[in-house]
PDB file of C-alpha atoms in Angstrom:
ATOM      1  CA  UNK A   1      35.067  58.668  37.614  1.00  0.00           C
ATOM      2  CA  UNK A   2      34.997  60.322  34.119  1.00  0.00           C
ATOM      3  CA  UNK A   3      33.012  63.336  33.663  1.00  0.00           C
ATOM      4  CA  UNK A   4      32.611  64.650  30.014  1.00  0.00           C
ATOM      5  CA  UNK A   5      30.261  67.567  28.592  1.00  0.00           C
ATOM      6  CA  UNK A   6      30.109  67.493  24.757  1.00  0.00           C
ATOM      7  CA  UNK A   7      28.382  70.552  23.177  1.00  0.00           C
ATOM      8  CA  UNK A   8      25.358  71.231  25.123  1.00  0.00           C
ATOM      9  CA  UNK A   9      24.691  67.308  26.123  1.00  0.00           C
ATOM     10  CA  UNK A  10      24.376  66.555  29.682  1.00  0.00           C
ATOM     11  CA  UNK A  11      27.439  65.373  31.755  1.00  0.00           C
ATOM     12  CA  UNK A  12      27.806  61.684  31.412  1.00  0.00           C
ATOM     13  CA  UNK A  13      29.984  59.258  33.393  1.00  0.00           C
ATOM     14  CA  UNK A  14      31.282  55.923  31.907  1.00  0.00           C
ATOM     15  CA  UNK A  15      32.817  52.784  33.677  1.00  0.00           C
ATOM     16  CA  UNK A  16      29.403  51.225  34.384  1.00  0.00           C
ATOM     17  CA  UNK A  17      29.161  47.614  33.696  1.00  0.00           C
ATOM     18  CA  UNK A  18      26.855  44.638  33.806  1.00  0.00           C
ATOM     19  CA  UNK A  19      27.754  41.844  35.863  1.00  0.00           C
ATOM     20  CA  UNK A  20      27.215  38.416  34.003  1.00  0.00           C
ATOM     21  CA  UNK A  21      26.368  36.667  37.654  1.00  0.00           C
ATOM     22  CA  UNK A  22      23.814  38.746  39.012  1.00  0.00           C
ATOM     23  CA  UNK A  23      22.645  41.119  36.315  1.00  0.00           C
ATOM     24  CA  UNK A  24      23.035  44.326  37.964  1.00  0.00           C
ATOM     25  CA  UNK A  25      24.668  47.677  36.650  1.00  0.00           C
ATOM     26  CA  UNK A  26      27.681  48.421  38.440  1.00  0.00           C
ATOM     27  CA  UNK A  27      30.415  50.869  38.633  1.00  0.00           C
ATOM     28  CA  UNK A  28      34.011  49.632  38.042  1.00  0.00           C
ATOM     29  CA  UNK A  29      35.569  51.608  40.416  1.00  0.00           C
ATOM     30  CA  UNK A  30      34.016  49.228  42.850  1.00  0.00           C
ATOM     31  CA  UNK A  31      34.972  45.741  43.436  1.00  0.00           C
ATOM     32  CA  UNK A  32      33.677  44.985  46.579  1.00  0.00           C
ATOM     33  CA  UNK A  33      32.280  41.368  47.766  1.00  0.00           C
ATOM     34  CA  UNK A  34      28.741  42.381  46.683  1.00  0.00           C
ATOM     35  CA  UNK A  35      27.795  39.932  43.988  1.00  0.00           C
ATOM     36  CA  UNK A  36      24.780  37.791  45.563  1.00  0.00           C
ATOM     37  CA  UNK A  37      25.545  34.555  43.655  1.00  0.00           C
ATOM     38  CA  UNK A  38      28.952  34.043  44.399  1.00  0.00           C
ATOM     39  CA  UNK A  39      29.493  36.569  47.428  1.00  0.00           C
ATOM     40  CA  UNK A  40      32.587  37.707  45.503  1.00  0.00           C
ATOM     41  CA  UNK A  41      33.121  40.925  43.372  1.00  0.00           C
ATOM     42  CA  UNK A  42      30.985  41.651  40.364  1.00  0.00           C
ATOM     43  CA  UNK A  43      32.382  40.444  36.967  1.00  0.00           C
ATOM     44  CA  UNK A  44      32.378  42.879  33.909  1.00  0.00           C
ATOM     45  CA  UNK A  45      33.098  39.825  31.367  1.00  0.00           C
ATOM     46  CA  UNK A  46      31.092  40.288  28.206  1.00  0.00           C
ATOM     47  CA  UNK A  47      30.020  43.818  29.300  1.00  0.00           C
ATOM     48  CA  UNK A  48      30.071  46.900  27.356  1.00  0.00           C
ATOM     49  CA  UNK A  49      31.234  50.287  28.803  1.00  0.00           C
ATOM     50  CA  UNK A  50      27.861  52.155  29.729  1.00  0.00           C
ATOM     51  CA  UNK A  51      27.395  55.624  30.200  1.00  0.00           C
ATOM     52  CA  UNK A  52      25.050  57.406  32.473  1.00  0.00           C
ATOM     53  CA  UNK A  53      23.824  61.128  32.409  1.00  0.00           C
ATOM     54  CA  UNK A  54      24.268  62.691  35.870  1.00  0.00           C
ATOM     55  CA  UNK A  55      23.895  65.848  38.032  1.00  0.00           C
ATOM     56  CA  UNK A  56      21.493  67.836  35.563  1.00  0.00           C
ATOM     57  CA  UNK A  57      17.925  67.307  34.433  1.00  0.00           C
ATOM     58  CA  UNK A  58      17.700  65.339  31.462  1.00  0.00           C
ATOM     59  CA  UNK A  59      17.167  67.072  28.056  1.00  0.00           C
ATOM     60  CA  UNK A  60      13.451  68.157  27.457  1.00  0.00           C
ATOM     61  CA  UNK A  61      11.519  65.664  25.617  1.00  0.00           C
ATOM     62  CA  UNK A  62      13.438  62.738  26.610  1.00  0.00           C
ATOM     63  CA  UNK A  63      10.987  60.399  28.889  1.00  0.00           C
ATOM     64  CA  UNK A  64      13.613  59.519  32.111  1.00  0.00           C
ATOM     65  CA  UNK A  65      13.752  58.874  35.690  1.00  0.00           C
ATOM     66  CA  UNK A  66      15.836  60.877  37.972  1.00  0.00           C
ATOM     67  CA  UNK A  67      16.866  59.682  41.478  1.00  0.00           C
ATOM     68  CA  UNK A  68      18.905  56.932  40.553  1.00  0.00           C
ATOM     69  CA  UNK A  69      22.154  56.652  42.720  1.00  0.00           C
ATOM     70  CA  UNK A  70      25.496  54.798  43.172  1.00  0.00           C
ATOM     71  CA  UNK A  71      25.922  52.744  46.215  1.00  0.00           C
ATOM     72  CA  UNK A  72      29.694  53.071  47.438  1.00  0.00           C
ATOM     73  CA  UNK A  73      29.292  49.993  49.673  1.00  0.00           C
ATOM     74  CA  UNK A  74      27.795  47.352  46.791  1.00  0.00           C
ATOM     75  CA  UNK A  75      28.864  49.240  43.585  1.00  0.00           C
ATOM     76  CA  UNK A  76      25.437  49.130  42.142  1.00  0.00           C
ATOM     77  CA  UNK A  77      23.254  51.712  40.586  1.00  0.00           C
ATOM     78  CA  UNK A  78      19.855  51.954  42.651  1.00  0.00           C
ATOM     79  CA  UNK A  79      16.865  53.665  42.841  1.00  0.00           C
ATOM     80  CA  UNK A  80      16.747  56.092  45.702  1.00  0.00           C
ATOM     81  CA  UNK A  81      13.297  56.407  45.943  1.00  0.00           C
ATOM     82  CA  UNK A  82      12.696  52.778  47.132  1.00  0.00           C
ATOM     83  CA  UNK A  83      13.555  51.187  50.468  1.00  0.00           C
ATOM     84  CA  UNK A  84      15.893  48.368  49.628  1.00  0.00           C
ATOM     85  CA  UNK A  85      18.712  46.575  51.614  1.00  0.00           C
ATOM     86  CA  UNK A  86      22.282  46.937  50.493  1.00  0.00           C
ATOM     87  CA  UNK A  87      23.875  43.503  50.163  1.00  0.00           C
ATOM     88  CA  UNK A  88      26.604  44.601  52.142  1.00  0.00           C
ATOM     89  CA  UNK A  89      24.215  45.414  55.154  1.00  0.00           C
ATOM     90  CA  UNK A  90      21.827  48.509  55.814  1.00  0.00           C
ATOM     91  CA  UNK A  91      20.429  50.856  53.389  1.00  0.00           C
ATOM     92  CA  UNK A  92      22.219  51.794  50.060  1.00  0.00           C
ATOM     93  CA  UNK A  93      24.518  54.519  50.403  1.00  0.00           C
ATOM     94  CA  UNK A  94      22.905  57.503  48.405  1.00  0.00           C
ATOM     95  CA  UNK A  95      25.648  60.124  48.488  1.00  0.00           C
ATOM     96  CA  UNK A  96      26.502  60.185  44.773  1.00  0.00           C
ATOM     97  CA  UNK A  97      25.382  62.125  41.353  1.00  0.00           C
ATOM     98  CA  UNK A  98      21.896  62.144  40.675  1.00  0.00           C
ATOM     99  CA  UNK A  99      21.831  59.784  37.463  1.00  0.00           C
ATOM    100  CA  UNK A 100      18.659  60.371  35.234  1.00  0.00           C
ATOM    101  CA  UNK A 101      17.766  56.991  33.209  1.00  0.00           C
ATOM    102  CA  UNK A 102      15.958  56.985  29.788  1.00  0.00           C
ATOM    103  CA  UNK A 103      12.636  54.802  30.407  1.00  0.00           C
ATOM    104  CA  UNK A 104      10.120  53.677  27.653  1.00  0.00           C
ATOM    105  CA  UNK A 105      12.005  55.084  24.937  1.00  0.00           C
ATOM    106  CA  UNK A 106      15.429  54.754  22.863  1.00  0.00           C
ATOM    107  CA  UNK A 107      17.416  57.671  23.167  1.00  0.00           C
ATOM    108  CA  UNK A 108      20.183  57.189  20.752  1.00  0.00           C
ATOM    109  CA  UNK A 109      20.974  54.403  18.409  1.00  0.00           C
ATOM    110  CA  UNK A 110      23.595  53.163  20.848  1.00  0.00           C
ATOM    111  CA  UNK A 111      21.261  52.834  23.814  1.00  0.00           C
ATOM    112  CA  UNK A 112      20.397  49.427  24.813  1.00  0.00           C
ATOM    113  CA  UNK A 113      16.829  49.012  26.042  1.00  0.00           C
ATOM    114  CA  UNK A 114      15.601  45.918  28.296  1.00  0.00           C
ATOM    115  CA  UNK A 115      16.807  47.276  31.483  1.00  0.00           C
ATOM    116  CA  UNK A 116      14.378  47.084  34.506  1.00  0.00           C
ATOM    117  CA  UNK A 117      14.124  48.328  37.985  1.00  0.00           C
ATOM    118  CA  UNK A 118      14.284  45.282  40.779  1.00  0.00           C
ATOM    119  CA  UNK A 119      11.788  45.768  43.554  1.00  0.00           C
ATOM    120  CA  UNK A 120      13.673  43.603  45.609  1.00  0.00           C
ATOM    121  CA  UNK A 121      17.133  45.216  45.797  1.00  0.00           C
ATOM    122  CA  UNK A 122      16.116  48.622  43.773  1.00  0.00           C
ATOM    123  CA  UNK A 123      18.894  48.033  41.565  1.00  0.00           C
ATOM    124  CA  UNK A 124      18.922  48.632  37.628  1.00  0.00           C
ATOM    125  CA  UNK A 125      18.970  45.172  36.224  1.00  0.00           C
ATOM    126  CA  UNK A 126      19.398  43.090  32.577  1.00  0.00           C
ATOM    127  CA  UNK A 127      17.628  40.256  33.361  1.00  0.00           C
ATOM    128  CA  UNK A 128      17.332  38.570  30.088  1.00  0.00           C
ATOM    129  CA  UNK A 129      20.964  37.844  29.507  1.00  0.00           C
ATOM    130  CA  UNK A 130      21.854  35.588  32.395  1.00  0.00           C
ATOM    131  CA  UNK A 131      22.711  35.862  35.963  1.00  0.00           C
ATOM    132  CA  UNK A 132      19.586  37.256  37.388  1.00  0.00           C
ATOM    133  CA  UNK A 133      19.914  36.795  41.110  1.00  0.00           C
ATOM    134  CA  UNK A 134      18.982  39.199  43.517  1.00  0.00           C
ATOM    135  CA  UNK A 135      20.266  39.909  46.937  1.00  0.00           C
ATOM    136  CA  UNK A 136      17.651  37.478  48.627  1.00  0.00           C
ATOM    137  CA  UNK A 137      18.945  34.556  46.291  1.00  0.00           C
ATOM    138  CA  UNK A 138      15.607  34.586  44.171  1.00  0.00           C
ATOM    139  CA  UNK A 139      15.592  35.988  40.708  1.00  0.00           C
ATOM    140  CA  UNK A 140      15.214  39.699  40.185  1.00  0.00           C
ATOM    141  CA  UNK A 141      11.545  40.901  40.643  1.00  0.00           C
ATOM    142  CA  UNK A 142      11.112  43.287  37.741  1.00  0.00           C
ATOM    143  CA  UNK A 143       7.207  42.698  37.281  1.00  0.00           C
ATOM    144  CA  UNK A 144       6.259  46.467  37.923  1.00  0.00           C
ATOM    145  CA  UNK A 145       9.170  48.098  36.164  1.00  0.00           C
ATOM    146  CA  UNK A 146       9.020  49.538  33.034  1.00  0.00           C
ATOM    147  CA  UNK A 147      11.727  49.647  30.574  1.00  0.00           C
ATOM    148  CA  UNK A 148      15.035  51.550  30.830  1.00  0.00           C
ATOM    149  CA  UNK A 149      17.502  52.406  28.128  1.00  0.00           C
ATOM    150  CA  UNK A 150      21.256  53.238  28.826  1.00  0.00           C
ATOM    151  CA  UNK A 151      23.968  54.370  26.444  1.00  0.00           C
ATOM    152  CA  UNK A 152      26.700  51.804  25.627  1.00  0.00           C
ATOM    153  CA  UNK A 153      29.889  52.626  23.926  1.00  0.00           C
TER     154      UNK A 153
END
């Protein structure tokens, strides 16, 4: 994991990737067999390097949602405020940084909008770019999600 503090910006962590097989955001440090369509590891082919804020409240004036966590079993970023089953069994592990994800806004010129919360697996997904398979085998259910923006490098 990388932790950087630039000026008075929040700490951020790089190494987050989009999986082209299931559309979830996962951390490259965890290549467990947790991708639903293949039963194998996530793939980062075609992905940017995404950076997420963590561990401190987001800057004032930025619409964001805290409570996003890294699951060290499946490697996905998931919302800890909702019950969801981890692909690898049981609940997602929530022993991680607390990530703050901007929503319904564009935070920087390098932010990518269109990320959504899946109510089936509770993961952050980019459903319009391919893959789009939830842990239940169906498409991710993003019908009740706002739009999230994450910074890509």
